[in-house]
Short mmCIF file of C-alpha atoms in Angstrom, two decimals:
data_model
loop_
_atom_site.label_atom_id
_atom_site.label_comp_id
_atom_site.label_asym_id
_atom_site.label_seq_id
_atom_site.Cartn_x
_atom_site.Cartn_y
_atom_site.Cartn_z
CA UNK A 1 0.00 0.00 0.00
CA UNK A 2 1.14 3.41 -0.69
CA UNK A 3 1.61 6.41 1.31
CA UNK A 4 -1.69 7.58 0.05
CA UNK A 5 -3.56 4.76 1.06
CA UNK A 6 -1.62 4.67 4.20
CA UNK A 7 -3.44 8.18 5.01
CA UNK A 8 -6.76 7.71 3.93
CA UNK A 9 -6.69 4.54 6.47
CA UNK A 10 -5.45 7.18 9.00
CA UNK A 11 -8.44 9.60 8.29
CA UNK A 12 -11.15 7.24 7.97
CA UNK A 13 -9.73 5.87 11.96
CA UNK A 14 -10.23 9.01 12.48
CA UNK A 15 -13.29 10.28 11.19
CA UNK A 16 -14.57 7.45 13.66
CA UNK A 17 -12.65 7.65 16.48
CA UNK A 18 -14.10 11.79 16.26
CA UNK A 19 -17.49 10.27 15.77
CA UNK A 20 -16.93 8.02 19.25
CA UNK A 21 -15.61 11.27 20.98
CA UNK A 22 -18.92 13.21 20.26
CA UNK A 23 -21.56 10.54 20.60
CA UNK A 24 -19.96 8.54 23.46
CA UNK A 25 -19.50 9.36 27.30
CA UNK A 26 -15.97 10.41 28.08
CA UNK A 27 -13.26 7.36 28.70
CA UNK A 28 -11.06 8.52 31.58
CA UNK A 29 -7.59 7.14 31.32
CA UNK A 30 -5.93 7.35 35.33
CA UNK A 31 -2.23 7.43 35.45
CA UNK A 32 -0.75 6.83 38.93
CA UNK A 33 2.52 7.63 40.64
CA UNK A 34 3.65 5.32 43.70
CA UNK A 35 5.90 8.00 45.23
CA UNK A 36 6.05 7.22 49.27
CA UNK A 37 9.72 5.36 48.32
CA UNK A 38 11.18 1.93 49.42
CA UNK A 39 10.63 2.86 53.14
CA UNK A 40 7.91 4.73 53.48
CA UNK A 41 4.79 3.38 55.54
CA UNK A 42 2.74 0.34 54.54
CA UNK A 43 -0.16 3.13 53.75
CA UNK A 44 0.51 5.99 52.60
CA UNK A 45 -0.62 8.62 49.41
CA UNK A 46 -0.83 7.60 46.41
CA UNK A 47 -0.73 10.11 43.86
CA UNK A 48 -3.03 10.41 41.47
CA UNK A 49 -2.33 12.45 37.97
CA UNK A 50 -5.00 13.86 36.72
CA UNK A 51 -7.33 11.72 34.32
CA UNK A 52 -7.26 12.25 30.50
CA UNK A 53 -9.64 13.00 28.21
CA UNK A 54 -9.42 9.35 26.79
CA UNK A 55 -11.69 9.26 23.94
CA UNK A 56 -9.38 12.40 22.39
CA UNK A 57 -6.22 10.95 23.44
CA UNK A 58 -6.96 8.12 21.56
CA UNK A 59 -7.41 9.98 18.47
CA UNK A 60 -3.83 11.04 18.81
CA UNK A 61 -1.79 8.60 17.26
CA UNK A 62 -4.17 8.31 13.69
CA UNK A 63 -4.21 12.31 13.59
CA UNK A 64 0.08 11.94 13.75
CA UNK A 65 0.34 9.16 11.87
CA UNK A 66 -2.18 10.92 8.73
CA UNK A 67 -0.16 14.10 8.84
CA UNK A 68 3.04 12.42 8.46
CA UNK A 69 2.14 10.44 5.86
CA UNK A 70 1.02 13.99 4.08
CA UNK A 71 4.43 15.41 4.56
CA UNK A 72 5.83 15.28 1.77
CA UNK A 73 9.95 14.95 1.08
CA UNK A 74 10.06 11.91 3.83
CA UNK A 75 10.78 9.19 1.15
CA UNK A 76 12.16 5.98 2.33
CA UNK A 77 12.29 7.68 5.95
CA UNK A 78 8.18 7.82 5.84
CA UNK A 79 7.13 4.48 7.35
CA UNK A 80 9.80 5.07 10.26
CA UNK A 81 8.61 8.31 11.32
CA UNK A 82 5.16 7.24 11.57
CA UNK A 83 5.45 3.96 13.11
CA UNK A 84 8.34 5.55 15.38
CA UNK A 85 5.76 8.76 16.37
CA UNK A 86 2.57 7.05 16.64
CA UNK A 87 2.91 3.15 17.34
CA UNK A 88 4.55 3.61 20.89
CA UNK A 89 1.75 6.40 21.95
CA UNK A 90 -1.03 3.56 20.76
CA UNK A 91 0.47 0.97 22.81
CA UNK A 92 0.79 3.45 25.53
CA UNK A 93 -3.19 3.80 25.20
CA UNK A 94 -3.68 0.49 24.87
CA UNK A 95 -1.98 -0.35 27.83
CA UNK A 96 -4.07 1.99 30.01
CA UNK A 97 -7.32 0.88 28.49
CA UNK A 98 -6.27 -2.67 30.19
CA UNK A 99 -5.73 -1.11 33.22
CA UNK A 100 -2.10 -0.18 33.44
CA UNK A 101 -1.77 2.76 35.42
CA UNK A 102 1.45 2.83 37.18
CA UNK A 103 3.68 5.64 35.31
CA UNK A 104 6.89 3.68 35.30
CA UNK A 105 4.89 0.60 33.75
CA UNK A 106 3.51 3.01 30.99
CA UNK A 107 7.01 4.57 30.67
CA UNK A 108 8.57 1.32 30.17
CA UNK A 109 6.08 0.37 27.25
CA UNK A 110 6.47 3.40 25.59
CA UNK A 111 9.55 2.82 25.56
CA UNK A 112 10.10 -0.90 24.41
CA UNK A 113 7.96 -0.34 21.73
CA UNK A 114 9.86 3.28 20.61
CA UNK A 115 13.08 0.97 20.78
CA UNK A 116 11.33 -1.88 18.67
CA UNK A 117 10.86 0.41 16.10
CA UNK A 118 14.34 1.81 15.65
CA UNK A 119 16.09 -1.29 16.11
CA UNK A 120 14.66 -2.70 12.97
CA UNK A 121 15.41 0.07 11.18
CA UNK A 122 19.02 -1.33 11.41
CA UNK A 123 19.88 -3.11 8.27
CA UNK A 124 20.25 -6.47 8.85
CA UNK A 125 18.60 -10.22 10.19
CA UNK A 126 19.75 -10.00 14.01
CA UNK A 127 18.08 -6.25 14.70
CA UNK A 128 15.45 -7.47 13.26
CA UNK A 129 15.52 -10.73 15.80
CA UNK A 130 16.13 -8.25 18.79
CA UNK A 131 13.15 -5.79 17.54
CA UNK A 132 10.98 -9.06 17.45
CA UNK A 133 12.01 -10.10 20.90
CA UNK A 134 11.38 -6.03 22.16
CA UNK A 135 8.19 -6.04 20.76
CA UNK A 136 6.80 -8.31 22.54
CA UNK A 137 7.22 -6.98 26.10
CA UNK A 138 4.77 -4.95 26.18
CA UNK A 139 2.01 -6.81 24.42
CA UNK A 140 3.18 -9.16 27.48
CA UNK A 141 2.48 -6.54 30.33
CA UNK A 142 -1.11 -5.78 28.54
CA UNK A 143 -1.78 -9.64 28.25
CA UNK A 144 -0.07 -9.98 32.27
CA UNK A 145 -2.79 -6.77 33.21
CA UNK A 146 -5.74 -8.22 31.33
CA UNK A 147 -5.13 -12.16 31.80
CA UNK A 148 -4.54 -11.25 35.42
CA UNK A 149 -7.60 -8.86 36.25
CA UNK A 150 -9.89 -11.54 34.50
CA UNK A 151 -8.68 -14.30 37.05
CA UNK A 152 -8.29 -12.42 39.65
CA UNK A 153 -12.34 -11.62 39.32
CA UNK A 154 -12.21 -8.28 38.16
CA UNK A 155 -13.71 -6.87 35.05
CA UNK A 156 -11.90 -6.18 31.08
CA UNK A 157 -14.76 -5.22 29.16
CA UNK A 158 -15.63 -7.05 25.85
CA UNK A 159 -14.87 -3.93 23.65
CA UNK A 160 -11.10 -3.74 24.83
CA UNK A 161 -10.43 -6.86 24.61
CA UNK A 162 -11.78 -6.88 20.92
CA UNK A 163 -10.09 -3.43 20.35
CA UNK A 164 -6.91 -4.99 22.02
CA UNK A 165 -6.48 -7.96 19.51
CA UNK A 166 -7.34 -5.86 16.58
CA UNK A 167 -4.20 -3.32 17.10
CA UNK A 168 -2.10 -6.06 18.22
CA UNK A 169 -2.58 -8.00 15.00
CA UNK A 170 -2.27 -4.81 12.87
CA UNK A 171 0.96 -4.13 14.74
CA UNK A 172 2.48 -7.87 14.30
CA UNK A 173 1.05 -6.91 10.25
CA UNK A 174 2.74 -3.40 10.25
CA UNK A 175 5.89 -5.40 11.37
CA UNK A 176 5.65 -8.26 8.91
CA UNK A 177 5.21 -5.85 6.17
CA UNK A 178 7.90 -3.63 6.88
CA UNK A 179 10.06 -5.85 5.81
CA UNK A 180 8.96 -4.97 2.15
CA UNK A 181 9.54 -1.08 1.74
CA UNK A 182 7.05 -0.88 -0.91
CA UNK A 183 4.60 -2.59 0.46
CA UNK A 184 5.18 -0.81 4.25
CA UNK A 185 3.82 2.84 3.99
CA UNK A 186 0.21 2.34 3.76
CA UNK A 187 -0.45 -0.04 6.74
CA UNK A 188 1.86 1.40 9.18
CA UNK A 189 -1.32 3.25 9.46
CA UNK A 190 -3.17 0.48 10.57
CA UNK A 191 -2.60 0.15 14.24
CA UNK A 192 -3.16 3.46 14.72
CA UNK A 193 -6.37 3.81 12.84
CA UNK A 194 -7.69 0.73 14.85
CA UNK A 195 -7.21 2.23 17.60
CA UNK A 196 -9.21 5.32 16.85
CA UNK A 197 -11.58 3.67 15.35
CA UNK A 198 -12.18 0.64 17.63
CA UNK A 199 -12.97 3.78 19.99
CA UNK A 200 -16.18 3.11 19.52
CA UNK A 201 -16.11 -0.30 21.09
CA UNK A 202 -15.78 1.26 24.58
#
């Protein structure tokens, strides 16, 4: 798929996931931050950031990944910027719409998945065999958060489970594809339209 295609995919995530945000009650997205250190009382504050606008912060990562895909003069560079800008912010989201809400947990996925992405930009099979092995940490803390709350009696709703499989296999289909420049630039849109999108599961 081309670049072009790549950003209509983009839009029409989107155009949906803007749909969701109007006709949809607001998705809250809590991010917490443990700080009472290694020896401080058994109960203590927790500190709570303040809760997102979740519906629009999911809309993030299509509205990058469309306007990169519109700049023009990227060239071979294209599919690297966007999946480098907008895949680690949707598995970010993802992550907190599975319950993930310690900061340093949400840090860390951000960041395996930012380092995913520029390790297999690095010519040759063994990045790529690293990136693999990256990527899949944290799809692993999302399953470990969502496997765990179901046992443990607690509650994953239906629609984020669904919206959770959907951008993980567009991501493993991004990465598959990438392999083949030609091919690449269109659905390195993907996971980031489904996640837009699939806003309207929730």
């Amino acid at each position: 798929m081309s670049a072009r295609v790549g950003a209509v995919v983009a839009a029409a995530g989107l155009l949906l996931g803007l749909l969701a945000a109007v006709l949809l009650p607001a998705l809250p997205l809590p991010v917490s931050a443990d700080l009472r250190g290694p020896g401080g009382p058994a109960v203590g504050d927790r500190v709570e950031l303040g809760a997102v606008a979740g519906r629009i912060a999911l809309l993030v990562p299509a509205a990058l990944a469309a306007a990169l895909l519109l700049v023009p003069g990227l060239h071979g560079h294209r599919r690297l910027v966007v999946v480098g800008a907008a895949l680690p912010i949707a598995v970010f989201l993802v992550a907190q719409l599975n319950g993930v809400r310690d900061l340093g947990a949400l840090v860390l996925v951000y960041a395996a998945t930012a380092a995913t992405v520029l390790m297999r930009s690095v010519p040759g099979r063994w990045p790529w065999s690293i990136a693999a092995m990256l990527g899949i940490v944290p799809w692993g803390v999302i399953a470990f958060h969502q496997v765990g709350a179901l046992l443990a009696g607690g509650s994953v709703p239906v629609g984020v489970r669904t919206l959770t499989i959907l951008v993980l296999l567009a991501a493993v289909a991004e990465f598959v594809q990438g392999r083949d420049a030609s091919r690449a630039q269109g659905v390195a849109a993907l996971p980031t339209a489904l996640l837009a999108a699939g806003s309207l599961l929730l």
